[in-house]
Amino acid sequence: MRSGDIYGRWRRRTAGCPVSSAMVAATIHETFDDYLEEADTERLFWMALAAAQMETGRLLPDVCDRALAIIDGGGDVDRWREDGDESLARQRARVLERLAAKLRGPQPKPKRLRRPVALSVPLEVGDVVRVQAQREGENEALVVVVGHGEGLAPGELYPIVAPLAWEGRRVPKRDRLARLPFLPDPVAPDKPLLILVNTFSKNDVFGPDLGEVAAQGVDTGLTAEADDVTHHMGWRVVAASAQEAWLMARYRAENHN
């Protein structure tokens, strides 16, 4: 679970939606409930939700109080320090200090979140997409479309993809693709990693610079709906997220043997 997952879900649920902010927040909390059993992810959830509500002019008092209590208690700075980079921990502390100041300060009026025109390129369930790496040192990824979620624009659908355990190089044939295992979710290893790929701007529209459809009609036996997904991101970071899941799966396998 990342901060962007919370922000994307909040913005998608509140854009043009007549439902109250409290009801939207309750729905999002229920969606991420399985991930809130760990203290680290629970702290991240409340801070990210407060930031998303504040930025859209819809900060709820109880969410604000929870987030401020977490920040006053140190936030998640120790988690960054555990990675061995004290400079990153100091940067994180400054970010949380600025967030706390904004949460305590005057709040903006609610922003009208307009539903934009449809930008997402239609992809069908069973399409296998070869996603380009966007940064040096990253690997490409193969993901299969296993469902759709509602986009921001009326009638728009965002693909729900599941990354496959693929080591790169040549794309296997269709029958082999259908047998490739799914990469596990780093947060919930007993479940496959599911990503709802959103398209919020023209720069994020799927095209040759981001990837290509490598196969169609691949039946993996997996289907998913938007409520099954907790990871939301654009195409540009899908390969990095798949690589992170791959490395985490290898780490767990090596340390359990």
Tab-separated table of N, CA and C in Angstrom, residues 133-193:
chain	number	residue	atom	x	y	z
A	133	ALA	N	10.178	-0.459	-18.882
A	133	ALA	CA	10.818	0.138	-17.708
A	133	ALA	C	11.040	1.617	-17.983
A	134	GLN	N	10.766	2.457	-16.982
A	134	GLN	CA	10.873	3.901	-17.167
A	134	GLN	C	12.174	4.474	-16.625
A	135	ARG	N	12.881	3.680	-15.811
A	135	ARG	CA	14.140	4.163	-15.247
A	135	ARG	C	15.244	3.138	-15.474
A	136	GLU	N	16.455	3.634	-15.578
A	136	GLU	CA	17.598	2.750	-15.795
A	136	GLU	C	17.743	1.782	-14.628
A	137	GLY	N	17.983	0.539	-14.927
A	137	GLY	CA	18.145	-0.464	-13.888
A	137	GLY	C	16.886	-1.240	-13.588
A	138	GLU	N	15.743	-0.773	-14.126
A	138	GLU	CA	14.487	-1.483	-13.915
A	138	GLU	C	14.305	-2.540	-14.988
A	139	ASN	N	13.555	-3.552	-14.665
A	139	ASN	CA	13.208	-4.581	-15.634
A	139	ASN	C	11.847	-4.287	-16.241
A	140	GLU	N	11.629	-4.793	-17.437
A	140	GLU	CA	10.295	-4.745	-18.008
A	140	GLU	C	9.396	-5.694	-17.226
A	141	ALA	N	8.108	-5.592	-17.475
A	141	ALA	CA	7.171	-6.471	-16.779
A	141	ALA	C	6.110	-6.951	-17.749
A	142	LEU	N	5.568	-8.125	-17.466
A	142	LEU	CA	4.408	-8.637	-18.178
A	142	LEU	C	3.232	-8.638	-17.209
A	143	VAL	N	2.160	-7.999	-17.619
A	143	VAL	CA	0.957	-7.979	-16.783
A	143	VAL	C	-0.218	-8.436	-17.636
A	144	VAL	N	-1.174	-9.082	-16.994
A	144	VAL	CA	-2.359	-9.548	-17.705
A	144	VAL	C	-3.571	-8.812	-17.153
A	145	VAL	N	-4.443	-8.381	-18.030
A	145	VAL	CA	-5.667	-7.695	-17.619
A	145	VAL	C	-6.649	-8.733	-17.082
A	146	VAL	N	-7.088	-8.528	-15.823
A	146	VAL	CA	-7.986	-9.496	-15.180
A	146	VAL	C	-9.323	-8.887	-14.780
A	147	GLY	N	-9.522	-7.625	-15.122
A	147	GLY	CA	-10.788	-6.982	-14.795
A	147	GLY	C	-10.727	-5.505	-15.099
A	148	HIS	N	-11.763	-4.782	-14.698
A	148	HIS	CA	-11.832	-3.345	-14.931
A	148	HIS	C	-12.429	-2.645	-13.715
A	149	GLY	N	-12.022	-1.405	-13.534
A	149	GLY	CA	-12.610	-0.546	-12.522
A	149	GLY	C	-13.104	0.722	-13.183
A	150	GLU	N	-14.041	1.378	-12.555
A	150	GLU	CA	-14.616	2.593	-13.121
A	150	GLU	C	-13.589	3.717	-13.144
A	151	GLY	N	-13.461	4.392	-14.270
A	151	GLY	CA	-12.552	5.520	-14.399
A	151	GLY	C	-13.194	6.804	-13.928
A	152	LEU	N	-12.490	7.915	-14.113
A	152	LEU	CA	-13.023	9.206	-13.692
A	152	LEU	C	-14.100	9.718	-14.629
A	153	ALA	N	-13.906	9.494	-15.920
A	153	ALA	CA	-14.870	9.992	-16.901
A	153	ALA	C	-16.045	9.028	-17.024
A	154	PRO	N	-17.229	9.552	-17.341
A	154	PRO	CA	-18.400	8.676	-17.515
A	154	PRO	C	-18.133	7.587	-18.557
A	155	GLY	N	-18.354	6.352	-18.168
A	155	GLY	CA	-18.163	5.241	-19.090
A	155	GLY	C	-16.737	4.777	-19.251
A	156	GLU	N	-15.787	5.467	-18.641
A	156	GLU	CA	-14.382	5.087	-18.777
A	156	GLU	C	-14.062	3.914	-17.859
A	157	LEU	N	-13.253	2.992	-18.350
A	157	LEU	CA	-12.830	1.841	-17.564
A	157	LEU	C	-11.308	1.817	-17.455
A	158	TYR	N	-10.831	1.592	-16.250
A	158	TYR	CA	-9.407	1.420	-16.018
A	158	TYR	C	-9.112	-0.075	-15.912
A	159	PRO	N	-8.051	-0.554	-16.540
A	159	PRO	CA	-7.737	-1.986	-16.452
A	159	PRO	C	-7.189	-2.370	-15.082
A	160	ILE	N	-7.577	-3.521	-14.616
A	160	ILE	CA	-6.981	-4.128	-13.424
A	160	ILE	C	-6.016	-5.190	-13.925
A	161	VAL	N	-4.752	-5.061	-13.569
A	161	VAL	CA	-3.747	-5.973	-14.094
A	161	VAL	C	-3.083	-6.744	-12.955
A	162	ALA	N	-2.603	-7.925	-13.299
A	162	ALA	CA	-1.854	-8.776	-12.368
A	162	ALA	C	-0.492	-9.075	-13.000
A	163	PRO	N	0.614	-8.637	-12.397
A	163	PRO	CA	1.946	-8.924	-12.942
A	163	PRO	C	2.261	-10.425	-12.887
A	164	LEU	N	2.920	-10.896	-13.932
A	164	LEU	CA	3.298	-12.295	-14.031
A	164	LEU	C	4.766	-12.489	-13.665
A	165	ALA	N	5.099	-13.680	-13.173
A	165	ALA	CA	6.485	-14.009	-12.837
A	165	ALA	C	7.235	-14.297	-14.136
A	166	TRP	N	7.817	-13.283	-14.685
A	166	TRP	CA	8.499	-13.342	-15.982
A	166	TRP	C	9.875	-12.718	-15.833
A	167	GLU	N	10.893	-13.415	-16.324
A	167	GLU	CA	12.272	-12.972	-16.129
A	167	GLU	C	12.784	-12.073	-17.244
A	168	GLY	N	11.924	-11.721	-18.168
A	168	GLY	CA	12.346	-10.829	-19.235
A	168	GLY	C	12.699	-11.564	-20.517
A	169	ARG	N	13.316	-10.831	-21.409
A	169	ARG	CA	13.709	-11.343	-22.719
A	169	ARG	C	12.474	-11.664	-23.563
A	170	ARG	N	12.348	-12.865	-24.110
A	170	ARG	CA	11.277	-13.186	-25.045
A	170	ARG	C	9.959	-13.426	-24.312
A	171	VAL	N	8.877	-12.985	-24.956
A	171	VAL	CA	7.545	-13.210	-24.403
A	171	VAL	C	7.110	-14.632	-24.752
A	172	PRO	N	6.711	-15.426	-23.767
A	172	PRO	CA	6.294	-16.814	-24.045
A	172	PRO	C	5.046	-16.862	-24.931
A	173	LYS	N	4.789	-18.018	-25.504
A	173	LYS	CA	3.571	-18.211	-26.287
A	173	LYS	C	2.361	-18.243	-25.365
A	174	ARG	N	1.175	-18.157	-25.979
A	174	ARG	CA	-0.051	-17.979	-25.211
A	174	ARG	C	-0.280	-19.079	-24.180
A	175	ASP	N	-0.068	-20.336	-24.559
A	175	ASP	CA	-0.331	-21.416	-23.600
A	175	ASP	C	0.617	-21.352	-22.411
A	176	ARG	N	1.854	-20.929	-22.674
A	176	ARG	CA	2.822	-20.774	-21.596
A	176	ARG	C	2.467	-19.570	-20.724
A	177	LEU	N	2.009	-18.506	-21.339
A	177	LEU	CA	1.614	-17.316	-20.584
A	177	LEU	C	0.512	-17.649	-19.581
A	178	ALA	N	-0.428	-18.481	-20.012
A	178	ALA	CA	-1.552	-18.835	-19.142
A	178	ALA	C	-1.101	-19.627	-17.923
A	179	ARG	N	0.098	-20.210	-17.976
A	179	ARG	CA	0.583	-21.034	-16.860
A	179	ARG	C	1.590	-20.299	-15.979
A	180	LEU	N	1.994	-19.110	-16.388
A	180	LEU	CA	2.936	-18.363	-15.558
A	180	LEU	C	2.276	-17.988	-14.230
A	181	PRO	N	2.981	-18.135	-13.126
A	181	PRO	CA	2.393	-17.750	-11.836
A	181	PRO	C	2.292	-16.234	-11.712
A	182	PHE	N	1.364	-15.800	-10.868
A	182	PHE	CA	1.237	-14.374	-10.582
A	182	PHE	C	2.241	-13.983	-9.511
A	183	LEU	N	2.702	-12.752	-9.572
A	183	LEU	CA	3.560	-12.253	-8.511
A	183	LEU	C	2.699	-11.953	-7.289
A	184	PRO	N	3.161	-12.350	-6.096
A	184	PRO	CA	2.369	-12.097	-4.890
A	184	PRO	C	2.416	-10.632	-4.480
A	185	ASP	N	1.381	-10.195	-3.806
A	185	ASP	CA	1.324	-8.841	-3.267
A	185	ASP	C	2.365	-8.736	-2.150
A	186	PRO	N	3.289	-7.766	-2.197
A	186	PRO	CA	4.307	-7.657	-1.139
A	186	PRO	C	3.703	-7.465	0.248
A	187	VAL	N	2.508	-6.852	0.314
A	187	VAL	CA	1.878	-6.613	1.610
A	187	VAL	C	1.096	-7.830	2.080
A	188	ALA	N	0.467	-8.530	1.145
A	188	ALA	CA	-0.324	-9.729	1.471
A	188	ALA	C	0.141	-10.860	0.572
A	189	PRO	N	1.223	-11.562	0.940
A	189	PRO	CA	1.858	-12.552	0.059
A	189	PRO	C	0.970	-13.716	-0.347
A	190	ASP	N	-0.118	-13.934	0.379
A	190	ASP	CA	-1.002	-15.038	0.019
A	190	ASP	C	-1.965	-14.668	-1.100
A	191	LYS	N	-1.890	-13.413	-1.571
A	191	LYS	CA	-2.761	-12.950	-2.648
A	191	LYS	C	-1.922	-12.468	-3.826
A	192	PRO	N	-2.444	-12.569	-5.055
A	192	PRO	CA	-1.696	-12.014	-6.195
A	192	PRO	C	-1.723	-10.496	-6.148
A	193	LEU	N	-0.674	-9.889	-6.646
A	193	LEU	CA	-0.617	-8.430	-6.738
A	193	LEU	C	-1.601	-7.961	-7.801
